[in-house]
Coordinates of C-alpha atoms in Angstrom, one line a residue:
Chain A
M1 CA 2.2 -31.7 34.4
K2 CA 2.1 -35.4 33.7
H3 CA 0.6 -37.8 36.1
W4 CA 1.6 -41.4 37.0
T5 CA -0.4 -43.8 34.9
Q6 CA 1.2 -47.2 35.6
R7 CA 3.0 -47.6 38.9
Q8 CA 3.0 -44.5 41.1
A9 CA 5.8 -44.7 43.6
L10 CA 4.3 -44.5 47.1
D11 CA 6.1 -44.5 50.4
G12 CA 6.5 -48.1 51.7
V13 CA 5.8 -49.7 48.4
T14 CA 8.4 -52.0 47.0
V15 CA 10.1 -50.5 44.0
S16 CA 11.9 -52.0 41.0
P17 CA 13.4 -50.7 37.8
D18 CA 10.1 -51.2 36.1
S19 CA 8.6 -48.7 38.4
I20 CA 10.1 -45.9 36.3
N21 CA 10.9 -47.8 33.1
I22 CA 7.3 -48.7 32.4
E23 CA 6.1 -45.3 33.2
M24 CA 8.6 -43.7 30.9
Q25 CA 7.7 -46.1 28.1
A26 CA 4.0 -45.3 28.5
Q27 CA 4.7 -41.6 28.1
R28 CA 7.6 -41.5 25.7
S29 CA 5.5 -40.2 22.9
S30 CA 4.5 -37.2 24.8
I31 CA 5.9 -33.9 23.5
T32 CA 4.7 -31.6 26.2
T33 CA 8.1 -31.1 27.5
L34 CA 9.6 -30.3 24.1
D35 CA 10.3 -26.8 23.1
R36 CA 11.1 -25.2 19.8
T37 CA 14.8 -26.0 20.1
Q38 CA 13.9 -29.7 20.1
I39 CA 11.2 -29.7 17.4
P40 CA 12.2 -30.3 13.8
T41 CA 12.4 -27.3 11.5
N42 CA 9.8 -26.9 8.6
L43 CA 7.4 -29.0 10.7
V44 CA 4.3 -26.8 10.5
D45 CA 2.4 -26.6 7.2
H46 CA -0.2 -23.9 6.7
N47 CA -2.8 -26.5 6.9
N48 CA -1.7 -27.5 10.4
T49 CA -2.5 -24.2 12.0
E50 CA -5.6 -22.5 12.9
Q51 CA -6.7 -19.5 10.7
N52 CA -4.9 -16.4 11.8
A53 CA -2.9 -18.3 14.5
I54 CA 0.3 -16.7 13.6
A55 CA -0.5 -13.8 11.2
Q56 CA -3.4 -12.0 9.8
V57 CA -4.1 -9.6 6.9
W58 CA -6.7 -7.0 6.5
Q59 CA -7.1 -5.1 3.2
D60 CA -9.3 -2.9 1.1
R61 CA -8.3 -1.5 -2.3
S62 CA -11.2 0.9 -2.6
V63 CA -11.4 2.6 0.8
G64 CA -13.5 5.7 1.3
T65 CA -16.2 6.3 -1.3
G66 CA -15.2 4.4 -4.3
G67 CA -11.6 5.0 -3.2
E68 CA -12.2 8.8 -2.9
Q69 CA -11.9 10.7 0.3
S70 CA -15.2 11.8 1.8
A71 CA -14.0 14.2 4.4
A72 CA -15.4 17.1 2.4
R73 CA -16.9 17.4 -1.1
D74 CA -17.6 20.9 -2.3
T75 CA -20.2 20.7 -5.2
K76 CA -19.5 24.4 -6.2
T77 CA -16.2 23.8 -7.8
V78 CA -15.2 24.8 -11.3
S79 CA -16.2 22.3 -14.0
N80 CA -12.6 21.5 -15.0
G81 CA -11.9 20.4 -11.4
W82 CA -13.1 17.8 -9.0
Q83 CA -15.8 18.1 -6.4
C84 CA -13.4 17.9 -3.5
I85 CA -11.9 19.8 -0.6
T86 CA -11.9 23.6 -1.1
Y87 CA -11.3 26.3 1.4
S88 CA -15.1 26.8 1.5
T89 CA -15.5 23.5 3.2
G90 CA -13.8 24.8 6.3
L91 CA -11.6 21.8 6.9
T92 CA -8.6 22.4 9.1
G93 CA -6.2 20.2 11.0
W94 CA -6.3 16.4 10.6
N95 CA -9.4 14.8 9.0
S96 CA -10.2 11.2 8.3
I97 CA -10.7 10.5 4.6
G98 CA -13.7 8.3 5.4
S99 CA -15.1 6.2 8.1
S100 CA -12.8 4.5 10.5
F101 CA -12.4 0.7 10.1
T102 CA -11.6 -2.1 12.5
L103 CA -8.8 -4.7 12.4
A104 CA -11.0 -7.3 14.2
G105 CA -9.4 -10.1 16.1
F106 CA -5.9 -8.6 16.5
K107 CA -4.1 -10.9 18.9
G108 CA -1.4 -8.7 20.0
G109 CA 2.0 -8.2 18.5
S110 CA 3.5 -6.5 15.5
L111 CA 1.3 -4.5 13.1
Y112 CA 2.5 -3.4 9.7
G113 CA 0.3 -1.0 7.8
E114 CA 0.5 0.7 4.4
W115 CA -1.8 3.2 2.8
S116 CA -1.4 4.3 -0.8
G117 CA -3.3 6.2 -3.4
N118 CA -3.1 9.5 -5.4
A119 CA -3.4 13.0 -4.1
M120 CA -4.1 16.2 -5.9
V121 CA -2.9 19.5 -4.4
F122 CA -3.4 22.9 -6.1
P123 CA 0.0 24.4 -5.6
A124 CA -0.2 27.7 -7.3
F125 CA -0.4 30.1 -4.4
C126 CA 2.4 28.7 -2.3
S127 CA 3.8 32.2 -1.6
T128 CA 1.3 34.9 -1.1
S129 CA 1.9 38.5 -0.2
G130 CA 3.5 38.9 3.2
N131 CA 4.1 35.2 3.5
I132 CA 7.4 34.6 2.0
Y133 CA 9.6 33.8 5.0
P134 CA 9.1 30.9 4.4
G135 CA 6.6 30.5 1.7
S136 CA 3.5 28.4 2.4
P137 CA 3.9 25.4 0.1
R138 CA 0.7 23.6 -0.3
Y139 CA 0.8 20.0 0.7
C140 CA -1.4 17.2 1.9
G141 CA -0.1 15.6 5.1
L142 CA -0.8 11.9 5.6
R143 CA -1.0 9.7 8.7
I144 CA -2.4 6.4 9.9
L145 CA -3.9 6.4 13.3
V146 CA -4.3 3.0 15.1
N147 CA -6.4 3.3 18.3
G148 CA -5.7 7.0 18.2
V149 CA -1.9 6.5 18.1
P150 CA 0.0 7.5 14.9
L151 CA 1.5 4.5 13.2
V152 CA 3.1 6.7 10.6
E153 CA 2.9 10.3 9.7
R154 CA 4.4 12.1 6.7
R155 CA 4.4 15.7 5.4
G156 CA 2.9 14.2 2.2
V157 CA 2.1 15.3 -1.3
A158 CA 2.7 18.8 -2.8
L159 CA 1.6 18.2 -6.4
H160 CA -0.8 15.8 -8.1
E161 CA 1.0 12.5 -7.6
H162 CA 1.0 9.1 -6.1
F163 CA 1.8 8.4 -2.5
R164 CA 2.5 5.4 -0.2
V165 CA 3.0 5.6 3.5
F166 CA 3.7 2.6 5.7
G167 CA 4.8 1.9 9.3
V168 CA 5.2 -0.8 11.9
G169 CA 4.2 -0.7 15.5
R170 CA 3.4 -3.0 18.4
F171 CA -0.1 -3.1 19.8
P172 CA -1.9 -5.0 22.5
Q173 CA -4.5 -7.7 22.0
G174 CA -7.9 -6.6 20.9
D175 CA -9.7 -5.0 18.0
L176 CA -7.8 -2.0 16.5
V177 CA -9.6 1.0 15.1
V178 CA -7.8 2.6 12.2
Q179 CA -8.2 6.1 10.7
L180 CA -6.5 7.3 7.5
Q181 CA -6.1 11.0 7.9
I182 CA -5.0 14.0 5.7
H183 CA -3.9 17.4 6.7
I184 CA -4.2 20.3 4.3
T185 CA -2.4 23.6 4.4
D186 CA -4.6 26.3 5.8
A187 CA -5.7 29.2 3.6
D188 CA -3.7 32.4 3.6
P189 CA -5.5 35.8 4.0
N190 CA -4.3 36.7 0.4
D191 CA -5.2 33.4 -1.2
V192 CA -7.0 33.3 -4.5
L193 CA -10.0 31.0 -3.7
Y194 CA -12.4 31.7 -6.6
V195 CA -11.9 31.8 -10.4
S196 CA -13.4 34.7 -12.3
G197 CA -17.0 34.3 -13.3
I198 CA -20.4 33.5 -11.8
G199 CA -21.7 30.3 -10.5
N200 CA -19.5 27.3 -9.4
T201 CA -16.2 29.1 -9.1
N202 CA -14.5 27.5 -6.0
V203 CA -11.0 26.3 -6.7
P204 CA -10.4 22.6 -5.9
Q205 CA -7.6 22.5 -3.4
V206 CA -7.1 18.9 -2.3
H207 CA -8.4 15.6 -3.2
V208 CA -7.2 12.1 -2.3
Y209 CA -8.4 9.0 -4.4
S210 CA -7.4 5.5 -5.4
N211 CA -7.1 4.9 -1.6
R212 CA -6.2 1.4 -0.6
Y213 CA -4.8 -0.1 2.6
L214 CA -3.2 -3.4 3.7
F215 CA -2.4 -4.3 7.3
I216 CA -0.5 -7.4 8.5
G217 CA -0.6 -8.6 12.1
R218 CA 2.3 -10.8 13.2
Y219 CA 1.5 -12.6 16.5
R220 CA 4.8 -14.5 16.8
Chain B
M1 CA 13.8 -25.1 28.0
S2 CA 12.9 -28.4 29.5
R3 CA 15.9 -30.6 30.0
I4 CA 16.5 -33.1 32.9
Q5 CA 19.6 -32.1 34.8
R6 CA 19.7 -34.9 37.4
Q7 CA 22.4 -37.5 37.1
R8 CA 21.7 -41.1 36.4
I9 CA 21.2 -43.6 39.2
V10 CA 24.5 -45.2 40.1
D11 CA 25.4 -48.3 42.0
G12 CA 24.8 -47.9 45.7
E13 CA 22.3 -45.1 45.4
P14 CA 19.0 -45.9 47.2
I15 CA 16.0 -46.4 44.9
D16 CA 13.1 -45.5 47.1
A17 CA 9.9 -43.8 46.5
T18 CA 11.3 -40.3 47.1
N19 CA 14.1 -40.9 44.6
L20 CA 11.7 -42.2 42.0
N21 CA 9.2 -39.4 42.5
D22 CA 12.0 -36.8 42.2
R23 CA 13.0 -38.4 38.9
Y24 CA 9.5 -38.6 37.7
N25 CA 8.9 -35.0 38.6
D26 CA 12.0 -34.2 36.5
F27 CA 10.5 -35.9 33.6
A28 CA 6.9 -34.7 34.2
Q29 CA 8.1 -31.1 34.5
P30 CA 5.5 -29.7 36.9
G31 CA 4.0 -26.7 35.1
A32 CA 5.3 -27.8 31.8
L33 CA 1.9 -27.5 30.2
N34 CA 2.0 -23.8 30.6
Q35 CA 1.8 -20.9 28.2
Y36 CA 5.6 -20.8 27.7
N37 CA 6.2 -24.4 26.8
V38 CA 3.0 -25.1 24.8
R39 CA 2.5 -21.7 23.1
D40 CA 5.4 -19.3 23.2
S41 CA 8.2 -21.7 23.0
S42 CA 6.7 -24.5 21.2
I43 CA 6.7 -23.2 17.6
D44 CA 8.5 -20.4 16.0
L45 CA 9.7 -19.4 12.5
P46 CA 12.1 -22.4 12.2
Q47 CA 9.2 -24.8 12.6
L48 CA 7.0 -23.0 10.0
K49 CA 7.5 -24.1 6.4
A50 CA 9.2 -21.4 4.3
D51 CA 6.0 -20.7 2.4
W52 CA 3.8 -20.7 5.4
F53 CA 3.0 -17.0 5.0
T54 CA 4.6 -15.7 1.9
R55 CA 4.3 -18.3 -0.8
N56 CA 6.5 -16.7 -3.4
S57 CA 7.8 -13.4 -4.8
W58 CA 8.9 -12.1 -8.1
E59 CA 10.8 -9.1 -9.5
Q60 CA 11.0 -7.7 -13.0
T61 CA 13.0 -4.7 -14.4
L62 CA 10.7 -2.2 -16.1
G63 CA 12.2 -0.3 -19.0
E64 CA 16.0 -0.3 -19.2
F65 CA 18.6 1.1 -16.9
N66 CA 20.6 4.1 -18.1
L67 CA 22.0 6.3 -15.3
S68 CA 23.2 9.1 -17.6
H69 CA 19.9 9.2 -19.5
S70 CA 21.8 9.0 -22.7
S71 CA 19.1 6.7 -23.9
V72 CA 15.5 7.0 -22.9
N73 CA 12.0 5.9 -24.0
T74 CA 9.7 8.7 -24.9
V75 CA 5.9 8.7 -24.8
A76 CA 4.1 11.5 -26.6
A77 CA 0.9 13.0 -25.3
T78 CA -2.4 11.9 -26.9
T79 CA -3.9 14.4 -29.2
G80 CA -7.0 12.3 -30.1
G81 CA -8.0 9.1 -31.8
F82 CA -9.9 7.2 -29.1
P83 CA -9.8 4.5 -27.9
V84 CA -6.2 5.1 -26.9
A85 CA -4.0 2.0 -26.7
G86 CA -1.4 3.6 -24.6
H87 CA 2.3 2.9 -24.4
V88 CA 3.5 -0.5 -23.0
V89 CA 6.5 0.0 -20.7
Q90 CA 9.4 -1.6 -22.5
D91 CA 13.2 -1.6 -22.9
F92 CA 15.0 0.5 -25.5
G93 CA 14.7 -2.3 -28.0
G94 CA 10.9 -2.3 -27.8
T95 CA 10.5 -5.5 -25.8
P96 CA 7.7 -5.1 -23.3
S97 CA 8.7 -5.5 -19.7
I98 CA 6.4 -8.2 -18.4
L99 CA 6.3 -9.7 -15.0
N100 CA 6.0 -13.3 -16.2
F101 CA 4.7 -16.1 -14.0
G102 CA 5.6 -18.9 -16.4
L103 CA 3.7 -21.5 -18.3
G104 CA 1.6 -22.6 -15.3
G105 CA 0.9 -19.1 -14.2
L106 CA 0.3 -18.0 -10.6
T107 CA -2.8 -19.2 -9.0
I108 CA -4.3 -16.9 -6.4
G109 CA -6.6 -18.7 -3.9
T110 CA -9.5 -17.3 -2.0
D111 CA -7.4 -17.0 1.2
E112 CA -4.5 -15.3 -0.5
V113 CA -3.5 -11.8 -1.5
L114 CA -1.4 -10.8 -4.4
R115 CA 0.7 -7.7 -3.6
L116 CA 2.1 -5.6 -6.4
Y117 CA 4.5 -2.7 -6.3
W118 CA 6.3 -0.8 -9.0
D119 CA 8.5 2.2 -9.6
L120 CA 9.9 4.0 -12.6
S121 CA 12.3 6.8 -13.3
V122 CA 10.5 9.4 -15.4
R123 CA 10.9 12.9 -16.7
P124 CA 7.7 14.8 -17.8
S125 CA 8.5 17.7 -20.1
Y126 CA 6.7 20.3 -22.2
T127 CA 7.4 23.3 -24.4
G128 CA 5.6 26.7 -24.2
T129 CA 2.6 27.0 -22.0
P130 CA 0.2 24.2 -23.1
W131 CA -2.3 25.1 -20.4
T132 CA -3.0 28.5 -22.0
A133 CA -4.2 26.9 -25.3
V134 CA -7.7 27.7 -26.2
G135 CA -9.9 24.8 -25.2
S136 CA -7.5 23.4 -22.7
F137 CA -8.9 22.2 -19.4
S138 CA -5.6 22.8 -17.7
K139 CA -6.0 26.4 -16.5
Y140 CA -8.0 28.6 -14.1
Q141 CA -8.7 32.2 -14.8
F142 CA -8.1 34.5 -11.8
P143 CA -8.6 38.2 -11.3
D144 CA -5.6 40.3 -12.4
P145 CA -6.2 43.7 -10.9
P146 CA -3.4 45.6 -12.6
K147 CA -5.1 44.8 -15.9
T148 CA -8.6 44.7 -14.6
G149 CA -8.9 41.5 -16.4
V150 CA -8.0 37.8 -15.8
V151 CA -4.9 35.8 -15.9
D152 CA -4.5 32.2 -16.9
V153 CA -2.9 30.1 -14.2
A154 CA -2.1 26.4 -14.7
T155 CA -4.0 24.1 -12.5
S156 CA -0.9 22.0 -12.3
A157 CA -3.2 19.0 -12.1
D158 CA -2.3 17.5 -15.5
V159 CA -0.9 14.1 -15.2
W160 CA 0.5 11.1 -16.9
V161 CA -1.0 7.8 -15.7
M162 CA 0.7 4.4 -15.3
Y163 CA -1.3 1.3 -14.4
P164 CA -0.9 -2.5 -14.6
E165 CA -2.6 -4.9 -17.0
W166 CA -2.7 -8.6 -16.4
D167 CA -3.3 -11.7 -18.6
V168 CA -5.5 -14.3 -16.9
T169 CA -6.1 -16.4 -20.0
S170 CA -2.9 -18.1 -21.0
S171 CA 0.9 -18.0 -20.9
L172 CA 0.9 -16.8 -24.5
L173 CA 0.4 -13.3 -23.0
T174 CA -1.7 -11.9 -25.7
N175 CA -4.8 -10.9 -23.8
F176 CA -3.8 -8.2 -21.3
V177 CA -6.6 -6.3 -19.6
P178 CA -6.5 -3.7 -16.8
V179 CA -6.4 -5.3 -13.4
P180 CA -9.7 -5.4 -11.5
G181 CA -10.8 -2.0 -10.3
Q182 CA -8.8 -0.3 -13.0
G183 CA -10.2 1.2 -16.1
D184 CA -8.4 1.9 -19.4
F185 CA -9.3 5.6 -19.6
N186 CA -11.3 5.0 -22.8
T187 CA -14.7 5.6 -21.3
N188 CA -16.6 8.2 -23.2
Y189 CA -18.3 9.9 -20.2
T190 CA -19.6 13.1 -21.8
G191 CA -19.5 14.8 -25.3
A192 CA -16.1 14.0 -26.7
R193 CA -14.5 13.5 -23.4
Y194 CA -12.7 10.2 -22.5
G195 CA -11.2 9.0 -19.3
N196 CA -11.9 7.2 -16.1
A197 CA -14.2 7.9 -13.2
L198 CA -12.0 8.1 -10.1
P199 CA -13.5 4.9 -8.6
D200 CA -12.0 3.1 -11.7
C201 CA -8.5 4.2 -10.8
E202 CA -7.7 1.6 -8.2
A203 CA -4.3 0.8 -9.6
T204 CA -3.4 4.1 -11.1
T205 CA -0.1 6.0 -10.5
V206 CA -0.4 9.6 -11.5
I207 CA 2.7 11.6 -12.6
P208 CA 2.5 15.4 -12.6
A209 CA 3.1 16.9 -16.1
W210 CA 4.2 20.3 -15.0
V211 CA 3.9 22.8 -12.2
Q212 CA 3.2 26.6 -12.1
V213 CA 3.2 28.8 -9.0
A214 CA 2.4 32.4 -8.4
F215 CA 4.2 34.7 -6.0
N216 CA 2.8 37.6 -4.1
A217 CA -0.9 37.0 -4.6
V218 CA -2.7 39.8 -3.0
D219 CA -6.3 40.0 -1.8
G220 CA -7.5 37.2 -4.0
S221 CA -5.8 38.2 -7.2
V222 CA -2.5 37.5 -8.9
S223 CA -0.5 39.3 -11.6
A224 CA 0.8 37.5 -14.7
P225 CA 4.4 38.6 -14.1
N226 CA 4.4 36.8 -10.9
L227 CA 3.8 33.4 -12.5
Y228 CA 6.6 30.9 -12.7
D229 CA 6.3 27.5 -14.4
S230 CA 8.6 24.6 -14.3
G231 CA 9.3 21.2 -15.6
I232 CA 9.1 18.4 -13.0
G233 CA 12.5 16.9 -13.8
W234 CA 13.7 13.4 -13.4
R235 CA 12.0 11.6 -10.5
G236 CA 11.1 8.2 -9.3
V237 CA 7.5 7.4 -9.2
S238 CA 5.9 4.4 -7.6
G239 CA 2.6 2.6 -7.3
A240 CA 1.0 -0.2 -5.4
W241 CA -2.0 -2.5 -5.8
H242 CA -3.2 -5.7 -4.4
Y243 CA -5.8 -8.4 -5.3
V244 CA -8.0 -10.4 -3.0
G245 CA -11.0 -12.1 -4.6
A246 CA -12.2 -14.9 -6.8
P247 CA -9.6 -17.5 -7.4
T248 CA -7.6 -16.5 -10.5
T249 CA -4.5 -17.7 -12.4
V250 CA -2.3 -14.9 -13.6
Y251 CA 0.2 -15.5 -16.3
G252 CA 1.8 -12.1 -16.7
I253 CA 1.5 -8.4 -15.8
R254 CA 2.7 -5.4 -17.8
W255 CA 2.4 -1.6 -17.3
I256 CA 0.7 1.0 -19.5
I257 CA 1.4 4.7 -19.7
K258 CA -1.1 7.2 -21.0
G259 CA -1.4 11.0 -20.9
I260 CA -2.0 13.7 -20.4
L261 CA -5.2 13.8 -18.4
H262 CA -6.8 16.4 -16.2
P263 CA -9.5 16.4 -13.5
E264 CA -13.0 17.4 -14.3
Q265 CA -16.5 16.6 -13.3
A266 CA -19.7 15.5 -15.1
T267 CA -23.1 14.9 -13.5
N268 CA -21.5 15.1 -10.1
V269 CA -19.0 12.4 -10.8
N270 CA -15.2 13.1 -10.7
Y271 CA -13.3 12.0 -13.8
L272 CA -9.7 12.0 -14.9
G273 CA -10.0 12.8 -18.6
F274 CA -7.7 13.3 -21.5
D275 CA -6.8 17.0 -22.2
T276 CA -6.0 16.5 -25.9
V277 CA -5.7 20.3 -26.4
A278 CA -3.0 20.8 -23.9
G279 CA -1.4 17.5 -24.9
G280 CA -1.3 18.7 -28.5
T281 CA 0.2 22.1 -27.8
G282 CA 3.9 22.3 -28.2
T283 CA 5.8 19.1 -27.3
V284 CA 4.3 17.4 -24.3
Q285 CA 6.0 14.1 -23.5
L286 CA 7.2 11.7 -20.9
E287 CA 10.6 10.2 -20.9
Y288 CA 11.5 7.2 -18.8
T289 CA 14.4 4.8 -18.2
S290 CA 14.1 2.0 -15.7
G291 CA 12.3 0.8 -12.6
K292 CA 11.3 -2.4 -10.9
A293 CA 8.1 -4.3 -10.4
Q294 CA 7.7 -6.7 -7.4
A295 CA 4.9 -9.2 -6.8
M296 CA 4.4 -11.2 -3.7
I297 CA 1.7 -13.7 -2.9
M298 CA 0.8 -14.2 0.7
R299 CA -1.8 -15.9 2.8
L300 CA -4.4 -13.8 4.5
G301 CA -3.8 -15.6 7.8

């Protein structure tokens, strides 16, 4: 609160109009009792605010290993396919496409996050013997975890195509740890996993590349 | 809110210390220098200048709208002749669709990010079974027990690619190059193979060329009669890219389409390379009509 600076009114002291008038004049430039309804609009330029005071952006347009997922990389795949996830790599469930990363300095509030890239899924054996009700369409599920909580989750890609997932959530103050995760359809007992021949014959099943992310924290 | 509610002093009202202190306390607002008045309630969106966070945004139609598809643009698959220039996304009259930032261009500062998004209505198509052509990279051969042989199954990994190029030299817009992190798919990485290593595909949108599925695979084998292939059909494809880095002035952005390309590996590097054999078998093409491109420049904080 403000304090008297000119003539504090004490009991027993003679008072006059100046007792309050002078004090008011001395403090009339103060804005500590003004709120946003009394402050002019378009007052604050970007140069008037501290860095990240109101919003903050984190980004990487080549996340993972050169933008490629590194959850698994089978080197025994066929030559006309990528070194990527095969059923020989044993992946199941949700897996991070690379190391987690931290949204350092998040001040608490709204968080928007988007993750985009390309995903290749080998779709041929979507309906194997004895697995037709329903079939087992191959797909690559996608989700963004923030401090272990899903920000967005999607069933994802079923062919070789581009994807973009985005979501918004509210999170408390503090650094946020983010994981970009994929989920591949598990192998079926009748699946065809190897091409004919000798040597590197594993069939590429899933790969995710061109990975990029952009997060925006809004603190107001 | 901090507004004084006490009535003015009127004639006959005592003006003693208590009265004055009450009025001063009204003005001084005990507790006014608190979180609410100084932080939460002091400044909000109305007080921020309109360009405080997002400096500007732009939108550009890509191609040309035609809901009935009575008119389309058509891109033929590459059959050779490298380097491949590619097809510039354009309207039906052949005028390139360029996201134009004007004579002065758009200057991206060190503390800013350029966000770029695009979409396009496309229809990949083919005739025959291009993936079975001799020399094509677009098939796997799996055991076919009834014939004690093998059967060709499409990898369904063939794609068309679409990526942005920008001109950072002048508003004449005659010097387009792929945006940073994006290659032009003309790298000769082994033998007669051309394409991009995957780390050079930062701004690439891939569009599937076809799909083939097999039903009733049994014990790791599949029979040819159980294969079904299909065109992709009209669909909307999209892409995204953003730039943060050295200060740059951008004058325009356009989009390139090339195809068809297929995954492969060389010296333990993953590539997306042209499959000119499959692309040259039958009629492999990509039709498109329209879409939109949006750009937004924002501060990083």
